[in-house]
Tab-separated table of C-alpha atoms in Angstrom:
chain	number	residue	atom	x	y	z
C	38	UNK	CA	177.227	-53.409	-37.168
C	39	UNK	CA	178.844	-55.572	-39.821
C	40	UNK	CA	182.157	-57.407	-39.823
C	41	UNK	CA	183.727	-58.940	-42.921
C	42	UNK	CA	186.640	-61.273	-43.486
C	43	UNK	CA	188.132	-62.956	-46.511
C	44	UNK	CA	187.433	-66.467	-47.726
C	45	UNK	CA	190.442	-68.636	-46.982
C	46	UNK	CA	189.247	-71.443	-49.270
C	47	UNK	CA	191.494	-72.018	-52.240
C	48	UNK	CA	190.768	-70.874	-55.762
C	49	UNK	CA	190.143	-74.504	-56.751
C	50	UNK	CA	187.091	-74.559	-54.464
C	51	UNK	CA	185.746	-70.976	-54.490
C	52	UNK	CA	182.398	-71.971	-52.955
C	53	UNK	CA	183.827	-73.841	-50.011
C	54	UNK	CA	182.635	-72.535	-46.637
C	55	UNK	CA	184.912	-71.079	-43.983
C	56	UNK	CA	182.408	-70.625	-41.144
C	57	UNK	CA	181.138	-74.203	-41.278
C	58	UNK	CA	183.007	-77.425	-40.651
C	59	UNK	CA	183.052	-79.753	-43.640
C	60	UNK	CA	185.162	-82.702	-44.786
C	61	UNK	CA	187.985	-82.247	-47.300
C	62	UNK	CA	185.716	-83.892	-49.879
C	63	UNK	CA	182.773	-86.266	-50.337
C	64	UNK	CA	179.847	-87.041	-47.981
C	65	UNK	CA	179.792	-85.740	-44.648
C	66	UNK	CA	178.562	-87.626	-35.376
C	67	UNK	CA	179.560	-87.530	-32.010
C	68	UNK	CA	181.420	-84.392	-30.837
C	69	UNK	CA	183.436	-84.398	-27.626
C	70	UNK	CA	185.801	-82.229	-25.561
C	71	UNK	CA	188.718	-84.200	-24.120
C	72	UNK	CA	191.895	-82.929	-22.416
C	73	UNK	CA	191.927	-79.528	-24.115
C	74	UNK	CA	190.979	-80.758	-27.589
C	75	UNK	CA	187.638	-80.730	-29.390
C	76	UNK	CA	186.939	-83.909	-31.328
C	77	UNK	CA	184.355	-84.187	-34.081
C	78	UNK	CA	183.402	-87.638	-35.308
C	79	UNK	CA	181.061	-87.670	-38.261
C	80	UNK	CA	179.579	-89.997	-40.857
C	81	UNK	CA	181.743	-89.941	-43.933
C	82	UNK	CA	181.884	-91.610	-47.328
C	83	UNK	CA	185.565	-91.709	-48.296
C	84	UNK	CA	184.798	-92.612	-51.895
C	85	UNK	CA	182.085	-90.271	-53.170
C	86	UNK	CA	179.916	-87.236	-52.355
C	87	UNK	CA	176.825	-89.426	-51.886
C	88	UNK	CA	175.524	-91.529	-48.995
C	89	UNK	CA	177.185	-94.948	-48.744
C	90	UNK	CA	180.323	-96.731	-47.462
C	91	UNK	CA	179.727	-94.955	-44.163
C	92	UNK	CA	182.710	-94.667	-41.837
C	93	UNK	CA	183.445	-92.519	-38.789
C	94	UNK	CA	185.765	-89.718	-39.846
C	95	UNK	CA	187.669	-87.813	-37.168
C	96	UNK	CA	188.820	-84.192	-36.944
C	97	UNK	CA	190.281	-82.218	-34.036
C	98	UNK	CA	190.465	-78.560	-33.056
C	99	UNK	CA	191.687	-76.373	-30.206
C	100	UNK	CA	189.175	-73.590	-30.837
C	101	UNK	CA	186.200	-75.047	-32.804
C	102	UNK	CA	187.245	-72.890	-35.765
C	103	UNK	CA	190.466	-74.356	-37.182
C	104	UNK	CA	190.276	-78.108	-37.784
C	105	UNK	CA	192.818	-80.813	-38.558
C	106	UNK	CA	191.543	-83.902	-40.360
C	107	UNK	CA	192.845	-87.240	-39.064
C	108	UNK	CA	192.506	-90.783	-40.356
C	109	UNK	CA	189.097	-92.386	-39.959
C	110	UNK	CA	188.363	-93.524	-36.405
C	111	UNK	CA	186.020	-96.411	-37.287
C	112	UNK	CA	185.603	-98.250	-40.584
C	113	UNK	CA	183.078	-100.976	-41.564
C	114	UNK	CA	185.196	-104.117	-41.271
C	115	UNK	CA	183.284	-106.575	-39.078
C	116	UNK	CA	180.122	-108.660	-39.610
C	117	UNK	CA	178.252	-106.417	-37.149
C	118	UNK	CA	179.036	-103.185	-39.074
C	119	UNK	CA	180.003	-104.330	-42.576
C	120	UNK	CA	177.080	-102.395	-44.058
C	121	UNK	CA	178.249	-99.146	-42.482
C	122	UNK	CA	179.234	-97.487	-39.216
C	123	UNK	CA	176.266	-95.223	-38.595
C	124	UNK	CA	175.485	-92.546	-36.025
C	125	UNK	CA	176.350	-92.720	-32.364
C	126	UNK	CA	177.826	-90.728	-29.514
C	127	UNK	CA	180.920	-90.328	-27.368
C	128	UNK	CA	180.914	-90.614	-23.576
C	129	UNK	CA	183.766	-89.912	-21.163
C	130	UNK	CA	183.886	-92.400	-18.302
C	131	UNK	CA	184.562	-90.789	-14.899
C	132	UNK	CA	187.537	-91.743	-12.775
C	133	UNK	CA	190.067	-92.696	-15.423
C	134	UNK	CA	188.516	-90.175	-17.804
C	135	UNK	CA	188.450	-92.641	-20.647
C	136	UNK	CA	186.433	-91.697	-23.752
C	137	UNK	CA	184.341	-94.402	-25.406
C	138	UNK	CA	182.065	-94.496	-28.438
C	139	UNK	CA	178.725	-96.235	-28.904
C	140	UNK	CA	177.679	-96.463	-32.547
C	141	UNK	CA	175.149	-98.224	-34.758
C	142	UNK	CA	176.410	-100.862	-37.132
C	143	UNK	CA	174.514	-102.133	-40.160
C	144	UNK	CA	175.330	-105.829	-39.957
C	145	UNK	CA	175.613	-108.558	-42.609
C	146	UNK	CA	171.826	-109.074	-42.474
C	147	UNK	CA	171.177	-105.330	-42.848
C	148	UNK	CA	170.018	-105.274	-39.222
C	149	UNK	CA	170.965	-102.374	-36.990
C	150	UNK	CA	172.962	-103.229	-33.841
C	151	UNK	CA	174.814	-101.158	-31.232
C	152	UNK	CA	178.578	-101.437	-30.832
C	153	UNK	CA	181.413	-100.126	-28.670
C	154	UNK	CA	184.805	-98.690	-29.648
C	155	UNK	CA	187.616	-97.458	-27.354
C	156	UNK	CA	190.916	-95.614	-27.916
C	157	UNK	CA	193.869	-97.861	-28.697
C	158	UNK	CA	196.265	-95.540	-26.868
C	159	UNK	CA	194.676	-93.442	-24.135
C	160	UNK	CA	197.896	-91.412	-23.767
C	161	UNK	CA	197.608	-90.107	-27.340
C	162	UNK	CA	196.028	-86.626	-26.944
C	163	UNK	CA	194.604	-86.800	-30.474
C	164	UNK	CA	193.044	-90.256	-29.960
C	165	UNK	CA	194.036	-91.202	-33.490
C	166	UNK	CA	193.382	-94.950	-33.290
C	167	UNK	CA	190.260	-96.744	-32.081
C	168	UNK	CA	189.574	-100.440	-31.542
C	169	UNK	CA	186.233	-102.226	-31.492
C	170	UNK	CA	185.113	-104.252	-28.487
C	171	UNK	CA	185.377	-108.035	-28.696
C	172	UNK	CA	181.901	-108.145	-27.126
C	173	UNK	CA	180.189	-106.413	-30.052
C	174	UNK	CA	177.334	-106.156	-30.724
C	175	UNK	CA	176.299	-105.015	-27.247
C	176	UNK	CA	172.615	-104.311	-28.007
C	177	UNK	CA	170.471	-106.040	-30.625
C	178	UNK	CA	166.871	-105.591	-31.871
C	179	UNK	CA	164.814	-108.274	-30.122
C	180	UNK	CA	161.352	-108.545	-28.528
C	181	UNK	CA	159.324	-106.591	-31.058
C	182	UNK	CA	161.965	-104.091	-32.194
C	183	UNK	CA	162.131	-103.567	-35.952
C	184	UNK	CA	165.772	-104.357	-36.895
C	185	UNK	CA	165.696	-101.590	-39.509
C	186	UNK	CA	164.425	-98.972	-37.035
C	187	UNK	CA	166.895	-99.236	-34.181
C	188	UNK	CA	169.792	-96.806	-34.231
C	189	UNK	CA	171.749	-93.766	-33.019
C	190	UNK	CA	172.706	-94.300	-29.333
C	191	UNK	CA	172.989	-91.115	-27.285
C	192	UNK	CA	175.733	-89.959	-24.981
C	193	UNK	CA	175.272	-92.095	-21.882
C	194	UNK	CA	174.562	-90.687	-18.422
C	195	UNK	CA	174.654	-92.008	-14.879
C	196	UNK	CA	171.724	-91.971	-12.501
C	197	UNK	CA	171.937	-91.468	-8.756
C	198	UNK	CA	172.679	-95.212	-8.467
C	199	UNK	CA	175.792	-94.784	-10.681
C	200	UNK	CA	174.298	-97.115	-13.279
C	201	UNK	CA	174.717	-96.004	-16.881
C	202	UNK	CA	171.759	-95.172	-19.091
C	203	UNK	CA	171.526	-94.733	-22.855
C	204	UNK	CA	168.629	-94.404	-25.278
C	205	UNK	CA	168.278	-95.738	-28.816
C	206	UNK	CA	166.011	-94.182	-31.448
C	207	UNK	CA	163.285	-96.463	-32.762
C	208	UNK	CA	159.694	-96.882	-33.911
C	209	UNK	CA	157.440	-99.409	-32.172
C	210	UNK	CA	153.886	-100.020	-33.365
C	211	UNK	CA	154.144	-96.915	-35.498
C	212	UNK	CA	155.151	-94.701	-32.573
C	213	UNK	CA	158.412	-92.797	-32.307
C	214	UNK	CA	160.267	-94.217	-29.316
C	215	UNK	CA	163.359	-93.741	-27.154
C	216	UNK	CA	164.309	-97.226	-25.936
C	217	UNK	CA	166.129	-97.112	-22.604
C	218	UNK	CA	169.023	-99.403	-21.621
C	219	UNK	CA	171.030	-99.682	-18.376
C	220	UNK	CA	174.521	-100.972	-17.641
C	221	UNK	CA	176.880	-101.216	-14.674
C	222	UNK	CA	180.043	-101.656	-16.736
C	223	UNK	CA	179.234	-100.014	-20.094
C	224	UNK	CA	179.496	-103.413	-21.793
C	225	UNK	CA	176.548	-105.513	-20.587
C	226	UNK	CA	173.371	-103.566	-21.364
C	227	UNK	CA	169.863	-104.513	-20.213
C	228	UNK	CA	166.751	-103.112	-21.833
C	229	UNK	CA	164.485	-101.268	-19.417
C	230	UNK	CA	160.924	-102.427	-18.907
C	231	UNK	CA	159.751	-98.919	-19.762
C	232	UNK	CA	160.638	-96.606	-22.619
C	233	UNK	CA	162.070	-93.258	-21.675
C	234	UNK	CA	159.438	-91.622	-23.888
C	235	UNK	CA	157.341	-92.257	-26.997
C	236	UNK	CA	154.769	-90.486	-29.139
C	237	UNK	CA	151.819	-91.731	-31.136
C	238	UNK	CA	151.954	-88.581	-33.274
C	239	UNK	CA	155.353	-89.205	-34.837
C	240	UNK	CA	157.151	-91.917	-36.741
C	241	UNK	CA	160.713	-93.163	-36.394
C	242	UNK	CA	162.988	-91.144	-34.090
C	243	UNK	CA	166.489	-90.720	-35.459
C	244	UNK	CA	169.504	-89.308	-33.634
C	245	UNK	CA	167.830	-88.749	-30.239
C	246	UNK	CA	169.549	-86.556	-27.671
C	247	UNK	CA	168.844	-86.248	-23.944
C	248	UNK	CA	170.510	-83.757	-21.602
C	249	UNK	CA	169.897	-81.479	-18.592
C	250	UNK	CA	169.506	-77.689	-18.673
C	251	UNK	CA	169.620	-75.326	-15.719
C	252	UNK	CA	166.496	-73.341	-14.846
C	253	UNK	CA	168.503	-70.645	-13.015
C	254	UNK	CA	172.149	-70.485	-14.043
C	255	UNK	CA	173.350	-69.436	-17.514
C	256	UNK	CA	175.732	-72.363	-17.909
C	257	UNK	CA	175.680	-75.782	-19.523
C	258	UNK	CA	175.400	-78.967	-17.477
C	259	UNK	CA	177.135	-82.331	-17.619
C	260	UNK	CA	174.934	-85.081	-19.067
C	261	UNK	CA	174.770	-86.894	-15.696
C	262	UNK	CA	173.816	-83.792	-13.709
C	263	UNK	CA	170.348	-83.897	-12.150
C	264	UNK	CA	169.758	-81.258	-9.502
C	265	UNK	CA	166.632	-79.564	-8.165
C	266	UNK	CA	166.741	-76.582	-10.509
C	267	UNK	CA	167.062	-78.668	-13.623
C	268	UNK	CA	164.944	-79.593	-16.599
C	269	UNK	CA	165.734	-82.207	-19.235
C	270	UNK	CA	165.534	-81.841	-22.996
C	271	UNK	CA	164.657	-84.734	-25.291
C	272	UNK	CA	165.372	-84.131	-28.970
C	273	UNK	CA	164.269	-86.421	-31.802
C	274	UNK	CA	164.858	-86.103	-35.533
C	275	UNK	CA	161.850	-86.955	-37.694
C	276	UNK	CA	159.950	-85.589	-40.696
C	277	UNK	CA	163.143	-83.827	-41.870
C	278	UNK	CA	163.316	-81.622	-38.751
C	279	UNK	CA	164.788	-81.688	-35.244
C	280	UNK	CA	162.023	-81.360	-32.648
C	281	UNK	CA	162.477	-81.178	-28.889
C	282	UNK	CA	160.446	-81.321	-25.696
C	283	UNK	CA	161.257	-80.098	-22.189
C	284	UNK	CA	160.307	-81.940	-19.026
C	285	UNK	CA	161.211	-83.334	-15.615
C	286	UNK	CA	163.353	-86.450	-15.309
C	287	UNK	CA	163.644	-88.644	-12.191
C	288	UNK	CA	166.953	-90.521	-12.325
C	289	UNK	CA	165.813	-92.935	-9.618
C	290	UNK	CA	162.781	-94.187	-11.533
C	291	UNK	CA	163.793	-93.107	-15.055
C	292	UNK	CA	160.416	-91.444	-15.458
C	293	UNK	CA	160.333	-88.503	-17.845
C	294	UNK	CA	157.289	-86.221	-17.764
C	295	UNK	CA	157.197	-83.613	-20.513
C	296	UNK	CA	155.620	-80.173	-20.229
C	297	UNK	CA	154.210	-80.197	-23.778
C	298	UNK	CA	154.613	-83.306	-25.924
C	299	UNK	CA	155.767	-83.598	-29.515
C	300	UNK	CA	153.251	-82.138	-31.994
C	301	UNK	CA	150.763	-81.298	-29.207
C	302	UNK	CA	151.193	-77.554	-29.489
C	303	UNK	CA	150.523	-75.113	-32.307
C	304	UNK	CA	154.002	-73.748	-31.736
C	305	UNK	CA	156.030	-76.914	-32.184
C	306	UNK	CA	159.510	-76.590	-30.704
C	307	UNK	CA	162.389	-77.110	-33.105
C	308	UNK	CA	166.080	-76.348	-32.926
C	309	UNK	CA	165.947	-74.756	-36.346
C	310	UNK	CA	163.337	-73.966	-38.973
C	311	UNK	CA	165.585	-74.312	-42.019
C	312	UNK	CA	167.857	-77.064	-43.299
C	313	UNK	CA	169.042	-78.649	-40.055
C	314	UNK	CA	168.863	-82.333	-39.081
C	315	UNK	CA	170.437	-85.160	-37.071
C	316	UNK	CA	171.880	-82.732	-34.531
C	317	UNK	CA	173.963	-83.550	-31.489
C	318	UNK	CA	174.995	-81.642	-28.365
C	319	UNK	CA	178.028	-82.118	-26.141
C	320	UNK	CA	179.176	-80.652	-22.850
C	321	UNK	CA	182.271	-78.438	-22.972
C	322	UNK	CA	183.716	-78.941	-19.492
C	323	UNK	CA	186.340	-76.219	-19.989
C	324	UNK	CA	183.915	-73.376	-20.638
C	325	UNK	CA	180.918	-74.878	-18.806
C	326	UNK	CA	178.652	-74.739	-21.820
C	327	UNK	CA	176.611	-77.102	-23.967
C	328	UNK	CA	177.259	-76.852	-27.695
C	329	UNK	CA	174.882	-77.852	-30.468
C	330	UNK	CA	175.891	-79.116	-33.910
C	331	UNK	CA	173.573	-80.054	-36.762
C	332	UNK	CA	173.882	-81.549	-40.216
C	333	UNK	CA	173.006	-79.160	-43.052
C	334	UNK	CA	172.144	-80.595	-46.442
C	335	UNK	CA	173.089	-78.386	-49.342
C	336	UNK	CA	170.856	-77.207	-52.157
C	337	UNK	CA	173.582	-77.460	-54.788
C	338	UNK	CA	174.621	-80.592	-56.649
C	339	UNK	CA	177.632	-82.771	-55.805
C	340	UNK	CA	179.865	-81.663	-58.691
C	341	UNK	CA	181.750	-79.292	-56.400
C	342	UNK	CA	183.291	-82.329	-54.675
C	343	UNK	CA	181.490	-82.538	-51.358
C	344	UNK	CA	177.962	-82.901	-50.006
C	345	UNK	CA	176.777	-81.641	-46.637
C	346	UNK	CA	178.272	-79.420	-43.940
C	347	UNK	CA	178.001	-79.038	-40.197
C	348	UNK	CA	176.043	-76.098	-38.876
C	349	UNK	CA	177.791	-73.304	-37.057
C	350	UNK	CA	178.277	-74.526	-33.455
C	351	UNK	CA	175.883	-72.844	-31.033
C	352	UNK	CA	175.703	-72.567	-27.278
C	353	UNK	CA	172.341	-73.728	-25.984
C	354	UNK	CA	170.500	-72.721	-22.796
C	355	UNK	CA	167.009	-72.777	-21.336
C	356	UNK	CA	165.048	-69.571	-21.865
C	357	UNK	CA	164.128	-67.530	-18.786
C	358	UNK	CA	160.503	-68.601	-19.192
C	359	UNK	CA	161.500	-72.270	-19.054
C	360	UNK	CA	159.326	-72.960	-22.106
C	361	UNK	CA	161.927	-73.058	-24.873
C	362	UNK	CA	165.646	-73.143	-25.610
C	363	UNK	CA	167.788	-70.220	-26.739
C	364	UNK	CA	170.837	-70.527	-28.969
C	365	UNK	CA	173.713	-68.284	-30.015
C	366	UNK	CA	176.803	-68.791	-32.202
C	367	UNK	CA	179.850	-69.676	-30.121
C	368	UNK	CA	182.015	-66.772	-28.989
C	369	UNK	CA	185.053	-68.055	-30.894
C	370	UNK	CA	183.493	-67.025	-34.222
C	371	UNK	CA	184.111	-63.380	-33.356
C	372	UNK	CA	187.844	-64.014	-33.740
C	373	UNK	CA	187.280	-64.242	-37.486
C	374	UNK	CA	186.107	-60.635	-37.660
C	375	UNK	CA	188.401	-58.259	-39.515
C	376	UNK	CA	187.076	-55.105	-41.151
C	377	UNK	CA	184.150	-53.386	-39.442
C	378	UNK	CA	181.435	-51.579	-41.392
C	379	UNK	CA	179.115	-49.625	-39.098
C	380	UNK	CA	175.831	-47.863	-39.817
C	381	UNK	CA	173.845	-46.140	-37.074
C	382	UNK	CA	170.333	-44.651	-36.846
C	383	UNK	CA	169.323	-45.156	-40.459
C	384	UNK	CA	165.641	-44.493	-41.175
C	385	UNK	CA	164.097	-46.929	-43.636
C	386	UNK	CA	161.185	-45.884	-45.800
C	387	UNK	CA	158.604	-48.300	-47.125
C	388	UNK	CA	159.404	-49.981	-50.422
C	389	UNK	CA	163.049	-48.921	-50.451
C	390	UNK	CA	166.257	-50.898	-50.739
C	391	UNK	CA	169.380	-49.472	-49.118
C	392	UNK	CA	172.793	-50.825	-50.036
C	393	UNK	CA	175.459	-51.000	-47.338
C	394	UNK	CA	178.692	-49.724	-48.846
C	395	UNK	CA	182.146	-51.029	-48.000
C	396	UNK	CA	181.455	-54.765	-48.065
C	397	UNK	CA	184.095	-56.316	-50.309
C	398	UNK	CA	184.527	-59.826	-48.861
C	399	UNK	CA	182.498	-62.918	-49.645
C	400	UNK	CA	181.893	-63.592	-45.962
C	401	UNK	CA	180.310	-61.421	-43.311
C	402	UNK	CA	179.096	-61.439	-39.707
C	403	UNK	CA	176.143	-59.066	-39.398
C	404	UNK	CA	174.477	-57.692	-36.276
C	405	UNK	CA	171.464	-55.485	-36.972
C	406	UNK	CA	168.635	-54.132	-34.818
C	407	UNK	CA	165.309	-52.785	-36.021
C	408	UNK	CA	163.137	-50.375	-34.038
C	409	UNK	CA	159.477	-49.952	-34.925
C	410	UNK	CA	158.365	-46.803	-33.070
C	411	UNK	CA	154.878	-46.478	-34.571
C	412	UNK	CA	153.188	-49.850	-34.400
C	413	UNK	CA	149.496	-49.153	-34.981
C	414	UNK	CA	146.234	-51.028	-34.710
C	415	UNK	CA	146.011	-51.485	-38.480
C	416	UNK	CA	148.378	-54.429	-38.307
C	417	UNK	CA	147.438	-57.517	-40.281
C	418	UNK	CA	145.645	-60.256	-38.364
C	419	UNK	CA	146.844	-63.842	-38.254
C	420	UNK	CA	145.118	-67.063	-37.235
C	421	UNK	CA	147.998	-69.241	-35.985
C	422	UNK	CA	145.659	-72.189	-35.422
C	423	UNK	CA	145.182	-72.747	-39.122
C	424	UNK	CA	148.221	-71.181	-40.792
C	425	UNK	CA	151.687	-72.631	-41.211
C	426	UNK	CA	154.432	-69.948	-40.840
C	427	UNK	CA	156.352	-71.444	-43.746
C	428	UNK	CA	153.228	-71.213	-45.864
C	429	UNK	CA	152.804	-67.515	-45.034
C	430	UNK	CA	156.446	-66.841	-45.921
C	431	UNK	CA	155.881	-68.608	-49.242
C	432	UNK	CA	152.655	-66.774	-50.059
C	433	UNK	CA	153.978	-63.431	-48.860
C	434	UNK	CA	157.600	-63.614	-49.883
C	435	UNK	CA	160.031	-60.725	-49.784
C	436	UNK	CA	158.507	-59.097	-52.876
C	437	UNK	CA	155.015	-58.829	-51.349
C	438	UNK	CA	154.439	-55.642	-49.332
C	439	UNK	CA	152.416	-55.726	-46.155
C	440	UNK	CA	151.368	-53.280	-43.452
C	441	UNK	CA	154.461	-53.820	-41.289
C	442	UNK	CA	156.973	-55.696	-43.385
C	443	UNK	CA	158.821	-57.089	-45.027
C	444	UNK	CA	161.905	-55.520	-43.430
C	445	UNK	CA	165.288	-57.148	-43.014
C	446	UNK	CA	168.338	-58.034	-45.088
C	447	UNK	CA	169.097	-58.970	-48.662
C	448	UNK	CA	172.346	-60.938	-48.729
C	449	UNK	CA	174.376	-62.586	-51.494
C	450	UNK	CA	172.767	-60.059	-53.824
C	451	UNK	CA	173.900	-59.229	-57.334
C	452	UNK	CA	174.165	-55.587	-58.380
C	453	UNK	CA	170.859	-55.661	-60.281
C	454	UNK	CA	169.156	-57.719	-57.505
C	455	UNK	CA	168.204	-60.499	-59.912
C	456	UNK	CA	169.920	-62.771	-57.383
C	457	UNK	CA	169.320	-62.261	-53.682
C	458	UNK	CA	168.573	-64.153	-50.484
C	459	UNK	CA	166.096	-62.314	-48.275
C	460	UNK	CA	165.986	-62.626	-44.489
C	461	UNK	CA	163.044	-60.586	-43.306
C	462	UNK	CA	160.322	-60.012	-40.732
C	463	UNK	CA	156.597	-59.248	-40.749
C	464	UNK	CA	154.468	-58.113	-37.805
C	465	UNK	CA	150.954	-59.495	-37.248
C	466	UNK	CA	148.318	-59.357	-34.535
C	467	UNK	CA	147.037	-62.548	-32.864
C	468	UNK	CA	144.408	-62.272	-30.119
C	469	UNK	CA	145.396	-58.651	-29.355
C	470	UNK	CA	149.067	-59.631	-29.134
C	471	UNK	CA	151.894	-59.077	-31.580
C	472	UNK	CA	153.244	-61.981	-33.605
C	473	UNK	CA	156.636	-61.688	-35.302
C	474	UNK	CA	157.151	-63.807	-38.402
C	475	UNK	CA	160.713	-64.428	-39.595
C	476	UNK	CA	161.341	-65.730	-43.112
C	477	UNK	CA	164.314	-66.878	-45.159
C	478	UNK	CA	163.464	-66.555	-48.839
C	479	UNK	CA	165.832	-68.372	-51.193
C	480	UNK	CA	163.467	-68.307	-54.174
C	481	UNK	CA	165.702	-65.794	-55.957
C	482	UNK	CA	169.029	-66.895	-54.501
C	483	UNK	CA	170.351	-68.203	-57.813
C	484	UNK	CA	169.584	-68.161	-61.514
C	485	UNK	CA	170.763	-71.751	-61.789
C	486	UNK	CA	167.960	-74.240	-62.253
C	487	UNK	CA	169.471	-77.292	-60.594
C	488	UNK	CA	169.595	-75.952	-57.024
C	489	UNK	CA	166.996	-75.926	-54.287
C	490	UNK	CA	165.280	-72.589	-53.699
C	491	UNK	CA	163.368	-73.081	-50.476
C	492	UNK	CA	161.480	-70.609	-48.330
C	493	UNK	CA	161.517	-71.153	-44.565
C	494	UNK	CA	159.567	-69.469	-41.792
C	495	UNK	CA	158.955	-69.406	-38.055
C	496	UNK	CA	157.012	-67.398	-35.474
C	497	UNK	CA	159.275	-65.749	-32.902
C	498	UNK	CA	158.529	-65.150	-29.236
C	499	UNK	CA	159.820	-61.554	-29.164
C	500	UNK	CA	158.305	-58.168	-28.363
C	501	UNK	CA	158.432	-55.881	-31.443
C	502	UNK	CA	157.692	-52.802	-29.351
C	503	UNK	CA	161.227	-53.061	-27.979
C	504	UNK	CA	163.592	-53.916	-30.815
C	505	UNK	CA	164.195	-56.870	-33.109
C	506	UNK	CA	167.827	-57.970	-33.258
C	507	UNK	CA	169.227	-60.228	-35.960
C	508	UNK	CA	172.606	-61.967	-36.199
C	509	UNK	CA	173.386	-63.216	-39.693
C	510	UNK	CA	176.496	-65.130	-40.734
C	511	UNK	CA	176.950	-64.994	-44.488
C	512	UNK	CA	179.084	-67.910	-45.636
C	513	UNK	CA	181.537	-67.875	-48.509
C	514	UNK	CA	179.741	-70.819	-50.119
C	515	UNK	CA	177.705	-68.824	-52.649
C	516	UNK	CA	175.605	-71.247	-54.616
C	517	UNK	CA	175.499	-69.019	-57.680
C	518	UNK	CA	178.480	-68.792	-59.980
C	519	UNK	CA	177.632	-65.122	-60.571
C	520	UNK	CA	177.956	-64.216	-56.881
C	521	UNK	CA	181.562	-63.103	-56.578
C	522	UNK	CA	181.193	-60.229	-54.126
C	523	UNK	CA	178.163	-60.348	-51.859
C	524	UNK	CA	176.420	-57.029	-51.241
C	525	UNK	CA	174.012	-56.355	-48.384
C	526	UNK	CA	170.734	-54.518	-48.710
C	527	UNK	CA	167.924	-53.578	-46.362
C	528	UNK	CA	164.308	-53.685	-47.477
C	529	UNK	CA	161.996	-51.236	-45.717
C	530	UNK	CA	158.377	-51.790	-44.665
C	531	UNK	CA	155.288	-49.784	-45.483
């Protein structure tokens, strides 16, 4: 099933996205739901589409789809943030329900310190003006902390003792680290004797995130929730990816014991296996869900007037096995659907390309399911202990035929297929079990030379004897100037 809708971007910016949030222009942290309004704070350069002059921009929405851009919430004006107002998080204090922001400032010595900002007028539903605390900076890099590796405070949470906790991303003795602080009043913060967690197999942790997930119920949980049927997720951004671990957290002792640590498993857990970094979740108290955002760097140059977008917001839950997270685009995106193009029970023959007729918009929401009724023993073998999925996708791209695969979609394709972006699957056998490889092949996505053409890949924990379902959101931001109308094609397997 395929839904299409028009691109509402103006003719002056034909490659501007409509699915993704992005600033009006230039370079594009802490999302929040407060009194019926979604707030998105994000790092922003008001002067150019490159990193620098970092402020906290502020946009609001009632539905996570349509956004109104407000004046910047925080600008670099004080000695403790004159070099830039970097990443941070919003927390809503219970009782009075007052939202507050903790953020990293690059001070006059180019040292990273943690600061507090609060709304100037709590009765303003849009929270348009923010003021910085006279006590700033609240946390500073002392006692062995590298002042250039000390940033990105998380949303704070309360333990069973009602004392606030927050973690800061860092690197100590070459180990990625989440430094833990406690506070009774959200102003005076004391560093804990113990780190929340660290790893000797990673470097600096940027933009950490820490939150509970339910092991039974299909709902999101408030950041301070800690019940019996609960696990906790710790996410850290490093090596250009967002990795996470799942474990058990004791709010009385602040001990966090992970099930499988960072980089200790062949199947390393990530939020996303493409361009996705510095992500942040928040709890939507209205719909009882946790929503994930991530920063997506773009492969094109900055001449179009902006650089970077936010990922499509996703709901995030713990998988039924308790071993990984599952994500899905928020329900509100379905309101953008207009014309439906439906195709049922189409048999695909190996080596064929089938064009889906009736797609005339530059943006589409695609739901497709593949059934493989005759999986045989002659399936290719894979040694996951020595092979990187991304490497396999690169070596066996969408033009290389296999035993079962590639099969999937060709999107943003020109009529002669000289330009196309392939999203496809291959089936392998590993230790008498099926392994499903998913690839995104951008090697032929554009004939322009000055754009990135990456190939991404990941192994999926799905059973191909049932069916393989794929949801694909094709954005209006075609990177190629020749891609005016995006056609969809399906590539069969052998």
